[in-house]
Coordinates of C-alpha atoms in Angstrom, one line a residue:
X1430 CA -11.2 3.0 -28.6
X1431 CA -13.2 0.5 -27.5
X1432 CA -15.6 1.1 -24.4
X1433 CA -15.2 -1.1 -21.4
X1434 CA -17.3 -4.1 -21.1
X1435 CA -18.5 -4.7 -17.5
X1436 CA -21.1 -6.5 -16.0
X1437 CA -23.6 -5.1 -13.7
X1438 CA -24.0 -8.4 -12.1
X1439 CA -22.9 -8.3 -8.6
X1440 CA -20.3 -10.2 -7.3
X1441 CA -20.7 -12.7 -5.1
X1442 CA -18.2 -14.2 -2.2
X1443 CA -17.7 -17.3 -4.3
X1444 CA -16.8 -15.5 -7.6
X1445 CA -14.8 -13.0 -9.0
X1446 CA -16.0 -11.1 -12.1
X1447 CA -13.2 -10.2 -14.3
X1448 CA -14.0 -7.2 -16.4
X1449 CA -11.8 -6.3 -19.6
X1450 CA -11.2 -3.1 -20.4
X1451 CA -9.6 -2.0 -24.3
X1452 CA -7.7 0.8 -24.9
X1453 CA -4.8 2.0 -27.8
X1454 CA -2.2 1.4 -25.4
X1455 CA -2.8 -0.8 -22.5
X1456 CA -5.1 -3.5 -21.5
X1457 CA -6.5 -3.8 -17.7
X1458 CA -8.4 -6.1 -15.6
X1459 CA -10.4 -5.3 -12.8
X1460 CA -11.2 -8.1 -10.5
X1461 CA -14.2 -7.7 -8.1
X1462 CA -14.6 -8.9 -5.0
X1463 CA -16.9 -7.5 -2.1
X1464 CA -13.9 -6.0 -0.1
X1465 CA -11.2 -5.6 -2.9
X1466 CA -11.1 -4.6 -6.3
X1467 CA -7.6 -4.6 -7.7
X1468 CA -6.4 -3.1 -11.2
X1469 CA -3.6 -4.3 -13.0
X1470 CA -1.8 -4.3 -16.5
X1471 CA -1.1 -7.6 -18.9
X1472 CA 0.7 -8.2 -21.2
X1473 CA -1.5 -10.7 -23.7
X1474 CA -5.8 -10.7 -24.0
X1475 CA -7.8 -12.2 -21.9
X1476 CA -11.9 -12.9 -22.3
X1477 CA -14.8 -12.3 -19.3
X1478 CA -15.0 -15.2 -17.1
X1479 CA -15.5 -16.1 -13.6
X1480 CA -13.5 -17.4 -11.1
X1481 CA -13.6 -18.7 -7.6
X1482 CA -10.3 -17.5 -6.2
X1483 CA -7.7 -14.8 -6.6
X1484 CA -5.3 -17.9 -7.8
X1485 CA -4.5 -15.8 -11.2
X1486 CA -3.2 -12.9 -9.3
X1487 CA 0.1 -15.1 -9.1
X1488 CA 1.0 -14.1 -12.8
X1489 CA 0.0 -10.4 -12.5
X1490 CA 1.1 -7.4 -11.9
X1491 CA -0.5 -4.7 -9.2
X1492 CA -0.3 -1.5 -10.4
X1493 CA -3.1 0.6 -8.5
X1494 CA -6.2 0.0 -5.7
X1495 CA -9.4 1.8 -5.6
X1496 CA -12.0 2.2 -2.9
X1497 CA -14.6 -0.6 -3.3
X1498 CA -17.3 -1.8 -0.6
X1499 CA -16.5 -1.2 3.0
X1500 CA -12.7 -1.0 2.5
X1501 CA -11.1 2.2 2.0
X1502 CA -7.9 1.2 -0.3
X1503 CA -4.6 3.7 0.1
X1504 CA -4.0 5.4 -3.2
X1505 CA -0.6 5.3 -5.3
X1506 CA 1.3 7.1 -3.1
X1507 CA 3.4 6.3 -0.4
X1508 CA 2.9 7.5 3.0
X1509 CA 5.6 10.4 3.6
X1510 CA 6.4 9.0 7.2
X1511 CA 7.1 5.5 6.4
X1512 CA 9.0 2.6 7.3
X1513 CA 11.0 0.3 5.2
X1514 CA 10.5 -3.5 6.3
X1515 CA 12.0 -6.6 4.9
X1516 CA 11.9 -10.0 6.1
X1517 CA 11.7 -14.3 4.9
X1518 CA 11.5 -17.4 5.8
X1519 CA 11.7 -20.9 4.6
X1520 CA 8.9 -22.9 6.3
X1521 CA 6.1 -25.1 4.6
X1522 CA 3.6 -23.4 3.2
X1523 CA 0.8 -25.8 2.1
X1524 CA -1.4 -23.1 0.6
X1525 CA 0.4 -20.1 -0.4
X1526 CA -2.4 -18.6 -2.9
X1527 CA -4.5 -18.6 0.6
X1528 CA -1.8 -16.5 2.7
X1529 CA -1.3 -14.6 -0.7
X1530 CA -5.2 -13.7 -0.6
X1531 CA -4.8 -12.8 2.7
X1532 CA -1.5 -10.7 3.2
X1533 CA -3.4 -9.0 0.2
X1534 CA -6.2 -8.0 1.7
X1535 CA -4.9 -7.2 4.9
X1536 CA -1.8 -4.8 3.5
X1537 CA -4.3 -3.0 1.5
X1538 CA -6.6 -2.0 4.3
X1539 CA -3.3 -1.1 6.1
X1540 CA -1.7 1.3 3.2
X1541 CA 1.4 -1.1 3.0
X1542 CA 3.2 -0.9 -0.2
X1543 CA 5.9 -3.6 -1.3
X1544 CA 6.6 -7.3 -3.0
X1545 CA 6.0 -10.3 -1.4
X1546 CA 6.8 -13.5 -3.3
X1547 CA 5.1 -17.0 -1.6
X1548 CA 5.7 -20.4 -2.6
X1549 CA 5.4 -23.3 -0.5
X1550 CA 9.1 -23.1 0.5
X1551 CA 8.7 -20.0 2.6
X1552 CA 7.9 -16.6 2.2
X1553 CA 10.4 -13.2 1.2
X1554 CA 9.0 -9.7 1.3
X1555 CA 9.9 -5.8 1.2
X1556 CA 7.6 -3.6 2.1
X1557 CA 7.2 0.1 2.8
X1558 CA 4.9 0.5 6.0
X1559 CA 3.5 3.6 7.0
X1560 CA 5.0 4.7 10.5
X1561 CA 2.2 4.3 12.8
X1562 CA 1.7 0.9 11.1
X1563 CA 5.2 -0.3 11.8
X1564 CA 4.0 -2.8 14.4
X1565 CA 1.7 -4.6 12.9
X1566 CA 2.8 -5.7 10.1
X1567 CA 0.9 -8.7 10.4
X1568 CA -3.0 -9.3 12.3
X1569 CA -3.8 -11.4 15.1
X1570 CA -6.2 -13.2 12.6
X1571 CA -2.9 -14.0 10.2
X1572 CA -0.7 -14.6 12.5
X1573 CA -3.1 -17.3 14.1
X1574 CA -3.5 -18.6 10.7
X1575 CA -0.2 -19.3 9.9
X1576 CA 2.2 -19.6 13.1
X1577 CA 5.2 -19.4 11.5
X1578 CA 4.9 -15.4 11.0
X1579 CA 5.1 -15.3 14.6
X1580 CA 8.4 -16.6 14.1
X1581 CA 9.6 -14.1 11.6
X1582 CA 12.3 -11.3 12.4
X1583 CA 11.3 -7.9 10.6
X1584 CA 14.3 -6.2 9.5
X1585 CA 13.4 -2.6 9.6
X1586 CA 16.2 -0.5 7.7
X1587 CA 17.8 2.2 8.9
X1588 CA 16.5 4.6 5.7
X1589 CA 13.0 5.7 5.9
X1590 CA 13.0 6.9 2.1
X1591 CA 9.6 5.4 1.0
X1592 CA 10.9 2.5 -0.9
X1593 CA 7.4 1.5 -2.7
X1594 CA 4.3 3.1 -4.3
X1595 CA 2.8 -0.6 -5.0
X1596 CA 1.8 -3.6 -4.0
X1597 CA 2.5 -6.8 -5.6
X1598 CA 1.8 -10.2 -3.5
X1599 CA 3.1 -12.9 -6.4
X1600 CA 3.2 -16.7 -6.1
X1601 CA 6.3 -18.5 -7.1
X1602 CA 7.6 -22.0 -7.2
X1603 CA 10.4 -20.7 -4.8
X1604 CA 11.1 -17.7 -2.7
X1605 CA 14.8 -17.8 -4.0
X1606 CA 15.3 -19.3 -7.1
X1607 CA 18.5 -21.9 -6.6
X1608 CA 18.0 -24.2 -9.9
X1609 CA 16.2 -27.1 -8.0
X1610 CA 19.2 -28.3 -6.1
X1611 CA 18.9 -30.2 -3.1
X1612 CA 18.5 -28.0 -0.3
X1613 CA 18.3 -29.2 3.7
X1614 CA 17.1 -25.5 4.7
X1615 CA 17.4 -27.5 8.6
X1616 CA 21.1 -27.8 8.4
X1617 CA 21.7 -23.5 7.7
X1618 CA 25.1 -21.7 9.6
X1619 CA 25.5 -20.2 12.5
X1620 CA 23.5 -16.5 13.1
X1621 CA 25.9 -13.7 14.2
X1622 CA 25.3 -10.3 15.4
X1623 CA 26.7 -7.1 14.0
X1624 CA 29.0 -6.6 17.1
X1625 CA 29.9 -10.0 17.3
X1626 CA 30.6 -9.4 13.2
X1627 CA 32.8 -7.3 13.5
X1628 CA 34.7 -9.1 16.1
X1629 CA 34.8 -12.0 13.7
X1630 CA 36.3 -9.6 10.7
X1631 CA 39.1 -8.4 13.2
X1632 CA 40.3 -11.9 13.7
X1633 CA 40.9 -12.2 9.9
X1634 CA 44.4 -10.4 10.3
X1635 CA 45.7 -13.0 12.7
X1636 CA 47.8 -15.7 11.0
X1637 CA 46.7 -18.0 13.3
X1638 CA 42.5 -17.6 11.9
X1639 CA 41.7 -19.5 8.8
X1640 CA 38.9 -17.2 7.8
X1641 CA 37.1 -16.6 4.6
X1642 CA 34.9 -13.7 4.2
X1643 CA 32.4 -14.2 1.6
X1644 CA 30.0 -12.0 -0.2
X1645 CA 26.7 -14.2 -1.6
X1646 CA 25.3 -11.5 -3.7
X1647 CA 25.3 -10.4 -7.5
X1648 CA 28.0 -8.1 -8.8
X1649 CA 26.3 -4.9 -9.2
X1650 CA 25.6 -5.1 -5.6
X1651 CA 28.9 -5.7 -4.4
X1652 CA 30.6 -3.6 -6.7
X1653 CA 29.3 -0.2 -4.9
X1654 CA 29.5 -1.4 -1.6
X1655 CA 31.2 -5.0 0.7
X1656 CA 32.8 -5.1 4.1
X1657 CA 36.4 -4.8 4.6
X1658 CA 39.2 -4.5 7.2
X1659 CA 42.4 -3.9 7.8
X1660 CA 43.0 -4.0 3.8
X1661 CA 41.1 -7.7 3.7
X1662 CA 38.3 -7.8 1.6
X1663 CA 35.0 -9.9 0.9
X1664 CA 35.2 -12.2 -1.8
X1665 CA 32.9 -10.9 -4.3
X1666 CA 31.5 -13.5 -7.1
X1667 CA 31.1 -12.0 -10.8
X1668 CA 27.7 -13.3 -11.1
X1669 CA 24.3 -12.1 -11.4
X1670 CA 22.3 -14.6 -10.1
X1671 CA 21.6 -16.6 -6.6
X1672 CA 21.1 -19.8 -8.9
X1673 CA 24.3 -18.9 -11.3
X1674 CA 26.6 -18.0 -7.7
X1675 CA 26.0 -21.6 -6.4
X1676 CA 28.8 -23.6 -8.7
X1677 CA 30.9 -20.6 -8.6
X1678 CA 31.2 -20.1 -4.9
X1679 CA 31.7 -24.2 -4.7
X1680 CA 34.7 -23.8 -7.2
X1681 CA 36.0 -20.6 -5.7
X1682 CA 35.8 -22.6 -1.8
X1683 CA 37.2 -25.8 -3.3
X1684 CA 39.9 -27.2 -1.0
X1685 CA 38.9 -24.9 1.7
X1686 CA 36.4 -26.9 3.8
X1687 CA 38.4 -26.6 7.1
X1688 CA 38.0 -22.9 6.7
X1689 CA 35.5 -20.6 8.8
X1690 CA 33.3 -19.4 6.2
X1691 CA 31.7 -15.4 6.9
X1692 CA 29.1 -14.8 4.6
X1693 CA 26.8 -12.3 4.1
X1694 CA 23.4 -10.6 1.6
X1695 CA 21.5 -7.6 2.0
X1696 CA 18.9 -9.6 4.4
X1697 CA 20.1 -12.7 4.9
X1698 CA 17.8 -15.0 2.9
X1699 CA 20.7 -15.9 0.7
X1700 CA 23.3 -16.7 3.4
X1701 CA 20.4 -19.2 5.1
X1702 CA 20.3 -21.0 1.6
X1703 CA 23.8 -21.0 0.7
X1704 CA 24.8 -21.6 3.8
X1705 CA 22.8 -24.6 3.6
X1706 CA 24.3 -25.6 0.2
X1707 CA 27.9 -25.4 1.9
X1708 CA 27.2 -27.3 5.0
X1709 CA 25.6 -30.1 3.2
X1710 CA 29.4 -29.8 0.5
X1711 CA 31.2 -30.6 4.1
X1712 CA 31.7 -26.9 5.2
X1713 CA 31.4 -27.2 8.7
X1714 CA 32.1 -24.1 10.1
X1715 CA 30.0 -21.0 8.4
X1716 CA 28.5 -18.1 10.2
X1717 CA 26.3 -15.9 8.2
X1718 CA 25.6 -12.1 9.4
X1719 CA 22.0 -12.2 10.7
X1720 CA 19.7 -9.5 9.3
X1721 CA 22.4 -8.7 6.9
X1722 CA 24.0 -5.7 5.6
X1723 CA 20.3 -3.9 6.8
X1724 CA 20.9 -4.7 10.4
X1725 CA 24.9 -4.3 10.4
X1726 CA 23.8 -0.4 8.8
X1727 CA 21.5 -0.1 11.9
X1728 CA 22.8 -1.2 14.5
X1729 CA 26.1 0.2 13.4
X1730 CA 24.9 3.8 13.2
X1731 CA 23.7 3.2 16.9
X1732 CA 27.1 2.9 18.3
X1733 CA 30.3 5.2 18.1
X1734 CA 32.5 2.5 16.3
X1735 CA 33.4 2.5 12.4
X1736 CA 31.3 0.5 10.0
X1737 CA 33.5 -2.0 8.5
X1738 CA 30.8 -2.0 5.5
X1739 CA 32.4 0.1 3.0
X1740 CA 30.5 2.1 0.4
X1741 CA 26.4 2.0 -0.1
X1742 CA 24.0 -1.3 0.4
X1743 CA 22.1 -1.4 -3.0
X1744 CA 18.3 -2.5 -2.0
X1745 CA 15.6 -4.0 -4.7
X1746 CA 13.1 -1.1 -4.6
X1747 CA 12.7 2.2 -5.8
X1748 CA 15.3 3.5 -3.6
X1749 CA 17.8 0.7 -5.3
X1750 CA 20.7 2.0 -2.5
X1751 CA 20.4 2.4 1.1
X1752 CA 23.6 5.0 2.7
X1753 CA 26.3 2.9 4.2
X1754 CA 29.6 4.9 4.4
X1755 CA 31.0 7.8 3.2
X1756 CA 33.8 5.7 1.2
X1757 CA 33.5 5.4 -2.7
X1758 CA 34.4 1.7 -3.8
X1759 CA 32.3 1.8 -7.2
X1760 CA 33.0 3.2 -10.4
X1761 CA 31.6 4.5 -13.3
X1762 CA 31.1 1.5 -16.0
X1763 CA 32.0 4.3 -18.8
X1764 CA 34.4 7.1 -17.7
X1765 CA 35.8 4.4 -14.6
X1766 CA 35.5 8.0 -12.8
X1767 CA 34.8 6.9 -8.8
X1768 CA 30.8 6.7 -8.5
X1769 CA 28.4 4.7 -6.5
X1770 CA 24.7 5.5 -7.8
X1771 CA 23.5 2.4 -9.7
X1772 CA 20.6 3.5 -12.1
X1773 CA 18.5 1.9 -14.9
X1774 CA 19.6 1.7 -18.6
X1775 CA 16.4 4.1 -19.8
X1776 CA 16.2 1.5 -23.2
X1777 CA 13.0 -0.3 -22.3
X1778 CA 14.3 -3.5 -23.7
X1779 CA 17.5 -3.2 -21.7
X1780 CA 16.6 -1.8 -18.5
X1781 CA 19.9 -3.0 -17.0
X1782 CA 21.8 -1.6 -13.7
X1783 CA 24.6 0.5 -14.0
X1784 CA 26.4 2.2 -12.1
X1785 CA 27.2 5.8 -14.3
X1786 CA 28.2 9.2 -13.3
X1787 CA 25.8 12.0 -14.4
X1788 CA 28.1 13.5 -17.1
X1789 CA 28.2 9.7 -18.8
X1790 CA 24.6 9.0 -18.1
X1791 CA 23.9 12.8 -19.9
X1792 CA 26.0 12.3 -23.0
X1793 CA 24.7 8.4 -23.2
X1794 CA 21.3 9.6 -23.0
X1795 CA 20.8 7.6 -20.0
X1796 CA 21.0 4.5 -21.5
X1797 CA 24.2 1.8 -20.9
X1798 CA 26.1 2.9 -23.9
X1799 CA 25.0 0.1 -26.4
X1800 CA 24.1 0.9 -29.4
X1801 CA 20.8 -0.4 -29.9
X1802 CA 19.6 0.9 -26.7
X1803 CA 21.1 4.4 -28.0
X1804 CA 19.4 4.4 -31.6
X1805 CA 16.1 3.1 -29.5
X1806 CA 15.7 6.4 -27.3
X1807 CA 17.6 9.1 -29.7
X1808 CA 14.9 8.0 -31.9
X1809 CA 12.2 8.6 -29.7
X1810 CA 12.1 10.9 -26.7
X1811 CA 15.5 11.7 -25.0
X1812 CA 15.4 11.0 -21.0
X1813 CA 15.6 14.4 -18.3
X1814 CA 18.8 13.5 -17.0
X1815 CA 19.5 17.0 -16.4
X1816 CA 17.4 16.8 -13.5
X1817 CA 19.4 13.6 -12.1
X1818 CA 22.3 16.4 -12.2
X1819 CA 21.1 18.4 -10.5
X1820 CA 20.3 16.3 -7.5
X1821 CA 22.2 14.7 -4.1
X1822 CA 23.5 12.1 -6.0
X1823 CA 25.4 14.5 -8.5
X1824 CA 26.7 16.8 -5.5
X1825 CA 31.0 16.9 -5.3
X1826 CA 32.1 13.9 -3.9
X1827 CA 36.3 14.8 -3.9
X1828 CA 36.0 15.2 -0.1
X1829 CA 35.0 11.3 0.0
X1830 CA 37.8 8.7 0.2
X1831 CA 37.8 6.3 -2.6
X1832 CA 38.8 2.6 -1.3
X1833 CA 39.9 0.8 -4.5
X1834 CA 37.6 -2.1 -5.4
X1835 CA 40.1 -5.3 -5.1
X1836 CA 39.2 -8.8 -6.8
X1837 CA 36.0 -10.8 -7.4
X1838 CA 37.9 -14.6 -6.6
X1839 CA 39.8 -16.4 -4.1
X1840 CA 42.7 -15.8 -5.8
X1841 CA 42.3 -11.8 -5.9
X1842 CA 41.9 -11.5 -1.7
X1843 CA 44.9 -10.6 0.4
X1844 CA 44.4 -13.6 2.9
X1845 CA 47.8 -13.8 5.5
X1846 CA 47.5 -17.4 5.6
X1847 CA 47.1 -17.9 2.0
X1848 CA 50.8 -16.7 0.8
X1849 CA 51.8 -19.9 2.6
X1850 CA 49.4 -21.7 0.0
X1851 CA 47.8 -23.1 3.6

């Protein structure tokens, strides 16, 4: 093992001193700075040199903060009382490696774990903010910086689960990746409310509505959780990507332009686009649920009335599911036992989301069931699934009602006015 190789040359506020460090089984960077010094892994060797900005903090990964200079960095941990934020925008962002630098800096000092991706789009984030922190979530100085943060609406969830030990602030040439379609992010749908949601929803059942209630996420989100009433339920595209949902959702609403269009995402930033993309393909009516599913859950748990959101709200942190209702609408992808806990294939060159019971994810190692992620951790060290067992997740669920999980296309959802081919 190699020693590390670091300079004892200071740093100065123009330049950053990169430091590598060698070992048998990971590489690390330190960058210095005289109020930050972050550590990170790559993936591929880099030589000492100096640089003027943190610009190259856009292609890495955060993995853990130390206490340098004046500024006393939060460790790996998250705080146990803790708040779970998520919010975007699309607004022009001339600069974003300078509010990158910034929102950096600032969440540090603050303890706020999370991912914020920045392009010059807009911004999207989820972060985990401790409790007494919850308010200010952004400084006077950045928010006089860049106005448009005073325009954003945080959407605190319901779940106070710490949802991230880490920070990562990333630079990207978009916020949501769409395939570089033409986008007018001026021309969006109409923002409802949760109450006035569900208000919407109930008008589906009338023959005299020409609704269509749309779901603009992936399919392993929607398959453990999607709104539904009175036996009418959200049109669930079998894709796995925003960009790969755009043609699809354009072929599945072909014909239908005189139709109401109800959409709705985890946190809206997908509705805003694709509700964009619709209006601009002659949809002139669509309303998209503002705040999305995150709001509905907590504003819904505030009143006395039913949620019409069926099942759990899967969320892209550690948490990966946020409660919704007590219904089951998932399934296990091996048994097809009812189950609603989405998990990680344990194959490191897999690592893709399932939804498995524990007796499945035990005998399958916790892997998906292929067989070269099987051979790859039978031959190494078998997973403690065991413990997963053994936890909330694995408790009886008999007592909860199963709602069977109905169609992924136009063509599959009970509509009234559609048996008249209207």
């Amino acid at each position: 093992m190699f020693k590390s190789l670091l300079s004892k040359t200071p740093c100065s506020s123009s330049s950053l001193l990169l430091r590598k460090s060698i070992s048998t089984t990971t590489q690390k960077i330190s960058i210095c700075q005289p109020h930050l010094l972050v550590s990170f892994k790559l993936n591929h060797n880099l030589t000492c040199f100096q640089h003027n900005n943190l610009s190259l903090l856009s292609s890495l990964t955060l993995t853990h903060y130390r206490t340098f200079s004046n500024i006393t960095l939060p460790s790996n941990e998250s705080p146990k009382d803790s708040v779970n934020v998520s919010f975007y925008m699309f607004s022009d962002i001339p600069n974003p490696s300078h509010l990158r630098d910034s929102l950096l800096s600032f969440w540090a000092r603050q303890g706020i774990k999370g991912r914020c991706y920045i392009a010059k789009e807009g911004i999207n984030s989820q972060i985990t903010v401790p409790i007494d922190k919850k308010d200010v979530v952004f400084s006077e100085e950045l928010r006089s910086e860049f106005p448009f943060l005073n325009s954003i609406y945080l959407n605190y969830s319901h779940d106070t689960s710490p949802g991230f030990q880490h920070l990562k602030v990333m630079v990207k040439n978009q916020v949501l990746a769409d395939g570089n379609v033409e986008v007018n992010l001026e021309n969006t749908g109409e923002y409802v409310s949760p109450s006035e949601w569900d208000k919407l929803l109930s008008e589906m059942k009338s023959e005299s509505k020409k609704y269509l209630l749309l779901d603009v996420r992936n399919n392993y989100e929607s398959e453990i959780g999607y709104f539904e009433d009175g036996g009418i339920s959200a049109i669930r595209p079998n894709v796995d990507t925003f960009k790969s949902s755009i043609p699809v959702i354009k072929e599945i609403l072909k014909g239908k332009e005189d139709h109401t269009i109800l959409m709705y995402c985890t946190g809206g930033i997908r509705c805003t686009k694709m509700s964009s993309i619709l209006k601009d393909s002659g949809f002139e009516d669509v309303k998209q649920l503002k705040g999305g599913i995150v709001t509905y859950l907590r504003e819904i748990k505030k009143t006395s009335s039913p949620s019409k959101f069926k099942g759990k709200n899967f969320v892209f942190d550690e948490r990966l599911i946020e409660e919704g209702s007590v219904d089951i609408v998932g399934k296990c992808h091996h048994c097809g036992d009812p189950w609603d806990e989405p998990t990680n294939c344990f194959s490191r060159s897999c690592n893709a989301i399932i939804v498995m019971c524990p007796n499945c994810r035990s005998k399958l190692h916790g892997t998906c069931g292929q067989h070269l992620c099987m051979d790859s951790v039978t031959n190494d060290k078998k997973p403690n699934v065991e413990q997963n067992n053994s936890s909330e997740a694995s408790k009886d669920f008999s007592r909860r009602p199963h709602i069977k999980s109905e169609g992924l296309t136009l063509d599959e959802v009970k509509y009234p006015y559609l048996n008249n081919n209207t």
